[in-house]
Amino acid sequence: MTGALAVATSSVFIDLSGTSPGTSTFYRCLLAIPVVAILAVRERRSGGPLSHRGVAMALLAGALFAGDALLWTAAIYELGAGLSTVVVNAQVVILPLLAWILDREAIGRRYLYALPLMIIGIALTAGAIGRAGTSSDPVLGTAHAVAAALCYSGFLYLLRRGGAGGLVIQPYLWVIASAGIVGLLLGAAWRGVDLTPGWEPFGWLVLTALLGQSVGWLLVAIVSPRLPSTVSAALLLFTPVGALLFSALVTGERPSPIQLAGAASVLAGAYVASTVGRTAEAQQD
């Protein structure tokens, strides 16, 4: 829960920084590298080095992570820090589809129940009905958030295919290094990159790198396998819920009632999709 809430702060800190997608993506990765590198060295000593295949998959995953970060940052400014984080959770229905298309993994019946909840929720969040609250451009922001979810799904798929053999921190080090470089290059071509954003924006990016990019993600990645899947899935919902709460308290975002209903529908779909086929596993645990 602590890890999920730490990740939830990222959207608010990025919003407060006011920096471009390329600037925030580059610095949140660059500033996280020293912390993750220290932990990666310890993991290498105890668990051995990451395979060449694992490194290659992590580098490709990092490129997709950069796409996710760039698009999600754009969505933060257009849709809002809270709602954009909710919509990115569409990855929980995109990833199984990706695995079905590429690996022919079966999709359960309960998974199909999540699809209409997710689709309806995204439409409502985009402001298809009624007012859009404090969102500046909900339609474009939702489109960017969904595209970010697509990139994030590809990122997760490649990490799983990388076959890291239980290693967590070393792959993540390669991921953020790759994402930082790709984010810098793509960000420079899309809305620009400011390498000297100023001390206040830089401070918010430091917090993003330490809390969300380093501590939050690593806590979730390391601890989640030790929990029953249903418990882990439920706790991870603290990220979008926390982002909604933090954005309301810190930046004064006020989604409309329709958008909040859409967010609730997305979260319900995310929970249903992420617990498909895991009831028996949770009972065994």
CSV table of C-alpha atoms in Angstrom, one decimal:
chain,number,residue,atom,x,y,z
A,1,MET,CA,0.0,0.0,0.0
A,2,THR,CA,2.9,2.4,0.8
A,3,GLY,CA,4.4,1.6,-2.6
A,4,ALA,CA,1.1,2.2,-4.4
A,5,LEU,CA,0.6,5.5,-2.6
A,6,ALA,CA,4.2,6.6,-3.3
A,7,VAL,CA,3.6,6.0,-7.1
A,8,ALA,CA,0.3,8.0,-6.8
A,9,THR,CA,2.3,11.1,-5.9
A,10,SER,CA,4.1,11.2,-9.2
A,11,SER,CA,1.3,12.7,-11.2
A,12,VAL,CA,0.8,15.5,-8.6
A,13,PHE,CA,4.5,16.3,-8.4
A,14,ILE,CA,4.8,16.4,-12.2
A,15,ASP,CA,1.8,18.7,-12.4
A,16,LEU,CA,3.4,21.0,-9.8
A,17,SER,CA,6.6,21.0,-11.8
A,18,GLY,CA,4.9,22.4,-14.9
A,19,THR,CA,7.6,20.9,-17.0
A,20,SER,CA,7.2,19.5,-20.5
A,21,PRO,CA,6.7,15.7,-21.0
A,22,GLY,CA,10.3,15.3,-22.3
A,23,THR,CA,11.8,17.3,-19.4
A,24,SER,CA,9.9,15.4,-16.7
A,25,THR,CA,10.5,12.0,-18.3
A,26,PHE,CA,14.2,12.6,-18.7
A,27,TYR,CA,14.8,13.9,-15.2
A,28,ARG,CA,12.5,11.4,-13.3
A,29,CYS,CA,14.6,8.6,-14.9
A,30,LEU,CA,18.0,10.3,-14.6
A,31,LEU,CA,17.6,11.2,-10.9
A,32,ALA,CA,16.4,7.7,-10.0
A,33,ILE,CA,19.4,5.9,-11.5
A,34,PRO,CA,21.8,6.4,-8.5
A,35,VAL,CA,19.3,5.0,-6.0
A,36,VAL,CA,18.4,2.0,-8.2
A,37,ALA,CA,22.0,1.4,-9.2
A,38,ILE,CA,23.1,0.9,-5.6
A,39,LEU,CA,20.3,-1.6,-5.0
A,40,ALA,CA,21.1,-3.3,-8.4
A,41,VAL,CA,24.7,-3.9,-7.3
A,42,ARG,CA,23.5,-5.6,-4.2
A,43,GLU,CA,21.1,-7.7,-6.1
A,44,ARG,CA,23.8,-8.7,-8.6
A,45,ARG,CA,26.1,-9.9,-5.8
A,46,SER,CA,23.4,-12.1,-4.2
A,47,GLY,CA,21.4,-13.2,-7.3
A,48,GLY,CA,23.9,-13.0,-10.1
A,49,PRO,CA,23.9,-10.9,-13.3
A,50,LEU,CA,21.0,-10.3,-15.6
A,51,SER,CA,21.2,-12.3,-18.8
A,52,HIS,CA,21.9,-10.7,-22.2
A,53,ARG,CA,18.3,-11.5,-23.2
A,54,GLY,CA,17.1,-9.8,-20.0
A,55,VAL,CA,19.1,-6.7,-20.8
A,56,ALA,CA,17.8,-6.5,-24.4
A,57,MET,CA,14.2,-6.9,-23.2
A,58,ALA,CA,14.7,-4.3,-20.5
A,59,LEU,CA,16.1,-1.8,-23.0
A,60,LEU,CA,13.1,-2.3,-25.3
A,61,ALA,CA,10.8,-2.1,-22.4
A,62,GLY,CA,12.4,1.1,-21.4
A,63,ALA,CA,11.6,2.6,-24.8
A,64,LEU,CA,8.0,1.8,-24.3
A,65,PHE,CA,8.1,3.1,-20.7
A,66,ALA,CA,9.4,6.4,-22.1
A,67,GLY,CA,6.4,6.5,-24.5
A,68,ASP,CA,4.1,5.8,-21.5
A,69,ALA,CA,5.7,8.6,-19.4
A,70,LEU,CA,5.6,11.2,-22.2
A,71,LEU,CA,2.0,10.5,-23.1
A,72,TRP,CA,0.9,10.3,-19.5
A,73,THR,CA,2.6,13.6,-18.6
A,74,ALA,CA,0.7,15.3,-21.5
A,75,ALA,CA,-2.5,13.7,-20.1
A,76,ILE,CA,-1.8,15.1,-16.6
A,77,TYR,CA,-2.0,18.7,-17.9
A,78,GLU,CA,-5.0,18.0,-20.2
A,79,LEU,CA,-7.2,15.6,-18.2
A,80,GLY,CA,-5.8,16.1,-14.6
A,81,ALA,CA,-3.3,14.3,-12.4
A,82,GLY,CA,-6.0,12.1,-10.8
A,83,LEU,CA,-8.1,11.1,-13.8
A,84,SER,CA,-5.2,10.5,-16.1
A,85,THR,CA,-3.7,8.0,-13.5
A,86,VAL,CA,-7.1,6.3,-13.4
A,87,VAL,CA,-7.4,5.9,-17.2
A,88,VAL,CA,-3.8,4.6,-17.5
A,89,ASN,CA,-5.1,1.6,-15.5
A,90,ALA,CA,-6.8,0.5,-18.8
A,91,GLN,CA,-3.5,-1.5,-19.1
A,92,VAL,CA,-5.1,-4.3,-17.0
A,93,VAL,CA,-7.4,-5.1,-19.9
A,94,ILE,CA,-4.9,-4.3,-22.7
A,95,LEU,CA,-2.1,-6.6,-21.4
A,96,PRO,CA,-4.2,-9.8,-21.4
A,97,LEU,CA,-5.3,-9.0,-25.0
A,98,LEU,CA,-1.7,-8.5,-26.0
A,99,ALA,CA,-0.8,-11.9,-24.4
A,100,TRP,CA,-3.8,-13.5,-26.2
A,101,ILE,CA,-2.7,-12.1,-29.6
A,102,LEU,CA,1.0,-12.9,-29.3
A,103,ASP,CA,1.1,-15.9,-27.0
A,104,ARG,CA,-2.4,-17.3,-27.4
A,105,GLU,CA,-3.0,-17.1,-23.6
A,106,ALA,CA,-6.6,-17.9,-22.8
A,107,ILE,CA,-8.9,-15.1,-21.6
A,108,GLY,CA,-11.5,-16.0,-19.0
A,109,ARG,CA,-15.2,-15.1,-19.0
A,110,ARG,CA,-14.8,-12.7,-16.1
A,111,TYR,CA,-12.3,-10.7,-18.1
A,112,LEU,CA,-15.0,-10.0,-20.7
A,113,TYR,CA,-17.1,-8.5,-17.9
A,114,ALA,CA,-14.4,-5.9,-17.3
A,115,LEU,CA,-14.4,-4.6,-20.9
A,116,PRO,CA,-17.7,-2.7,-20.9
A,117,LEU,CA,-17.0,-1.2,-17.5
A,118,MET,CA,-13.6,0.0,-18.7
A,119,ILE,CA,-15.0,1.4,-22.1
A,120,ILE,CA,-17.9,3.2,-20.4
A,121,GLY,CA,-15.7,4.6,-17.7
A,122,ILE,CA,-13.2,6.0,-20.2
A,123,ALA,CA,-16.0,7.6,-22.2
A,124,LEU,CA,-17.4,9.2,-19.2
A,125,THR,CA,-14.0,10.4,-18.0
A,126,ALA,CA,-13.4,12.0,-21.3
A,127,GLY,CA,-16.4,14.2,-20.8
A,128,ALA,CA,-18.7,12.4,-23.4
A,129,ILE,CA,-21.6,13.4,-21.2
A,130,GLY,CA,-22.0,16.6,-19.2
A,131,ARG,CA,-19.3,19.0,-18.0
A,132,ALA,CA,-15.6,18.1,-17.8
A,133,GLY,CA,-14.9,19.6,-14.3
A,134,THR,CA,-11.5,21.4,-14.2
A,135,SER,CA,-10.0,19.3,-17.1
A,136,SER,CA,-8.6,21.7,-19.8
A,137,ASP,CA,-8.9,19.2,-22.7
A,138,PRO,CA,-10.6,16.0,-21.4
A,139,VAL,CA,-10.9,14.4,-24.9
A,140,LEU,CA,-7.3,14.8,-25.9
A,141,GLY,CA,-6.1,14.0,-22.4
A,142,THR,CA,-8.1,10.8,-22.3
A,143,ALA,CA,-6.7,9.9,-25.8
A,144,HIS,CA,-3.1,10.5,-24.5
A,145,ALA,CA,-3.8,8.4,-21.3
A,146,VAL,CA,-5.2,5.5,-23.3
A,147,ALA,CA,-2.1,5.7,-25.6
A,148,ALA,CA,0.0,5.7,-22.5
A,149,ALA,CA,-1.8,2.6,-21.3
A,150,LEU,CA,-1.0,0.9,-24.6
A,151,CYS,CA,2.7,1.7,-24.1
A,152,TYR,CA,2.6,0.6,-20.5
A,153,SER,CA,1.1,-2.7,-21.5
A,154,GLY,CA,3.9,-3.3,-24.0
A,155,PHE,CA,6.4,-2.4,-21.3
A,156,LEU,CA,4.9,-5.0,-18.9
A,157,TYR,CA,4.7,-7.6,-21.6
A,158,LEU,CA,8.4,-7.3,-22.5
A,159,LEU,CA,9.5,-7.4,-18.9
A,160,ARG,CA,7.6,-10.7,-18.5
A,161,ARG,CA,9.1,-12.1,-21.7
A,162,GLY,CA,12.6,-11.0,-20.6
A,163,GLY,CA,12.9,-14.0,-18.3
A,164,ALA,CA,14.8,-12.2,-15.6
A,165,GLY,CA,14.8,-15.3,-13.4
A,166,GLY,CA,13.4,-13.5,-10.3
A,167,LEU,CA,15.7,-10.5,-10.6
A,168,VAL,CA,13.8,-7.2,-10.2
A,169,ILE,CA,16.1,-4.3,-9.7
A,170,GLN,CA,18.7,-5.0,-12.4
A,171,PRO,CA,16.1,-5.0,-15.2
A,172,TYR,CA,14.5,-1.9,-13.8
A,173,LEU,CA,17.9,-0.1,-13.9
A,174,TRP,CA,18.2,-0.8,-17.6
A,175,VAL,CA,14.6,0.2,-18.1
A,176,ILE,CA,15.0,3.7,-16.6
A,177,ALA,CA,18.3,4.2,-18.3
A,178,SER,CA,16.7,3.4,-21.7
A,179,ALA,CA,13.6,5.4,-20.9
A,180,GLY,CA,15.7,8.5,-19.9
A,181,ILE,CA,17.5,8.5,-23.2
A,182,VAL,CA,14.5,7.8,-25.4
A,183,GLY,CA,12.5,10.3,-23.4
A,184,LEU,CA,15.1,12.9,-24.0
A,185,LEU,CA,15.2,12.3,-27.8
A,186,LEU,CA,11.5,12.0,-28.3
A,187,GLY,CA,10.7,14.8,-25.9
A,188,ALA,CA,13.1,17.2,-27.7
A,189,ALA,CA,11.1,16.6,-30.9
A,190,TRP,CA,7.7,16.8,-29.1
A,191,ARG,CA,7.1,19.9,-27.0
A,192,GLY,CA,10.8,20.3,-26.2
A,193,VAL,CA,13.1,19.5,-23.3
A,194,ASP,CA,14.4,22.1,-20.8
A,195,LEU,CA,17.6,20.9,-19.2
A,196,THR,CA,17.5,23.9,-16.8
A,197,PRO,CA,13.9,24.0,-15.6
A,198,GLY,CA,14.7,26.1,-12.5
A,199,TRP,CA,15.1,25.1,-8.9
A,200,GLU,CA,11.4,24.8,-7.9
A,201,PRO,CA,10.4,22.6,-10.9
A,202,PHE,CA,13.6,20.6,-10.4
A,203,GLY,CA,12.7,20.0,-6.8
A,204,TRP,CA,9.3,18.5,-7.7
A,205,LEU,CA,11.1,16.3,-10.3
A,206,VAL,CA,13.5,15.1,-7.6
A,207,LEU,CA,10.5,14.1,-5.4
A,208,THR,CA,9.0,12.3,-8.4
A,209,ALA,CA,12.2,10.3,-9.0
A,210,LEU,CA,12.7,9.4,-5.4
A,211,LEU,CA,9.2,8.6,-4.2
A,212,GLY,CA,7.4,7.4,-7.4
A,213,GLN,CA,10.2,6.2,-9.7
A,214,SER,CA,12.4,4.6,-7.1
A,215,VAL,CA,10.8,3.8,-3.8
A,216,GLY,CA,7.2,3.3,-5.0
A,217,TRP,CA,7.8,1.1,-8.0
A,218,LEU,CA,10.5,-1.0,-6.2
A,219,LEU,CA,8.3,-1.7,-3.2
A,220,VAL,CA,5.4,-2.8,-5.4
A,221,ALA,CA,7.6,-5.0,-7.6
A,222,ILE,CA,9.4,-6.7,-4.7
A,223,VAL,CA,6.5,-7.2,-2.3
A,224,SER,CA,3.7,-8.0,-4.7
A,225,PRO,CA,4.8,-11.6,-5.5
A,226,ARG,CA,4.7,-12.4,-1.8
A,227,LEU,CA,1.0,-11.5,-1.5
A,228,PRO,CA,-2.1,-13.4,-2.8
A,229,SER,CA,-2.9,-12.0,-6.3
A,230,THR,CA,-6.3,-10.7,-5.3
A,231,VAL,CA,-4.8,-8.8,-2.3
A,232,SER,CA,-2.1,-7.3,-4.5
A,233,ALA,CA,-4.6,-6.3,-7.2
A,234,ALA,CA,-6.8,-4.6,-4.6
A,235,LEU,CA,-3.8,-2.7,-3.0
A,236,LEU,CA,-2.6,-1.5,-6.3
A,237,LEU,CA,-5.9,0.4,-6.7
A,238,PHE,CA,-4.5,2.8,-4.1
A,239,THR,CA,-2.4,4.3,-6.9
A,240,PRO,CA,-5.3,5.8,-9.0
A,241,VAL,CA,-7.5,6.4,-5.9
A,242,GLY,CA,-4.6,8.1,-4.1
A,243,ALA,CA,-3.8,10.2,-7.2
A,244,LEU,CA,-7.5,11.4,-7.3
A,245,LEU,CA,-7.3,12.3,-3.6
A,246,PHE,CA,-3.9,14.0,-3.7
A,247,SER,CA,-4.7,16.0,-6.8
A,248,ALA,CA,-7.9,17.3,-5.2
A,249,LEU,CA,-6.1,18.2,-2.0
A,250,VAL,CA,-2.9,19.6,-3.4
A,251,THR,CA,-3.7,21.1,-6.9
A,252,GLY,CA,-7.4,21.7,-6.4
A,253,GLU,CA,-8.6,19.5,-9.2
A,254,ARG,CA,-12.4,19.0,-9.2
A,255,PRO,CA,-13.6,16.3,-11.7
A,256,SER,CA,-17.3,16.5,-12.5
A,257,PRO,CA,-19.7,14.0,-11.0
A,258,ILE,CA,-19.9,12.3,-14.4
A,259,GLN,CA,-16.1,12.0,-14.6
A,260,LEU,CA,-16.0,10.6,-11.1
A,261,ALA,CA,-18.6,8.0,-12.1
A,262,GLY,CA,-16.4,7.2,-15.1
A,263,ALA,CA,-13.3,6.9,-12.8
A,264,ALA,CA,-15.3,4.5,-10.5
A,265,SER,CA,-16.2,2.4,-13.6
A,266,VAL,CA,-12.6,2.2,-14.8
A,267,LEU,CA,-11.5,1.2,-11.3
A,268,ALA,CA,-14.2,-1.5,-11.1
A,269,GLY,CA,-13.1,-2.8,-14.5
A,270,ALA,CA,-9.5,-2.8,-13.5
A,271,TYR,CA,-10.2,-4.8,-10.3
A,272,VAL,CA,-12.3,-7.4,-12.1
A,273,ALA,CA,-9.8,-7.8,-14.9
A,274,SER,CA,-6.8,-8.0,-12.6
A,275,THR,CA,-8.3,-10.7,-10.4
A,276,VAL,CA,-9.5,-13.0,-13.3
A,277,GLY,CA,-8.7,-16.6,-12.6
A,278,ARG,CA,-7.0,-15.8,-9.3
A,279,THR,CA,-9.7,-16.7,-6.8
A,280,ALA,CA,-8.5,-20.3,-6.4
A,281,GLU,CA,-4.9,-19.1,-6.1
A,282,ALA,CA,-5.8,-16.7,-3.3
A,283,GLN,CA,-7.7,-19.4,-1.5
A,284,GLN,CA,-4.7,-21.7,-1.7
A,285,ASP,CA,-2.4,-19.0,-0.4
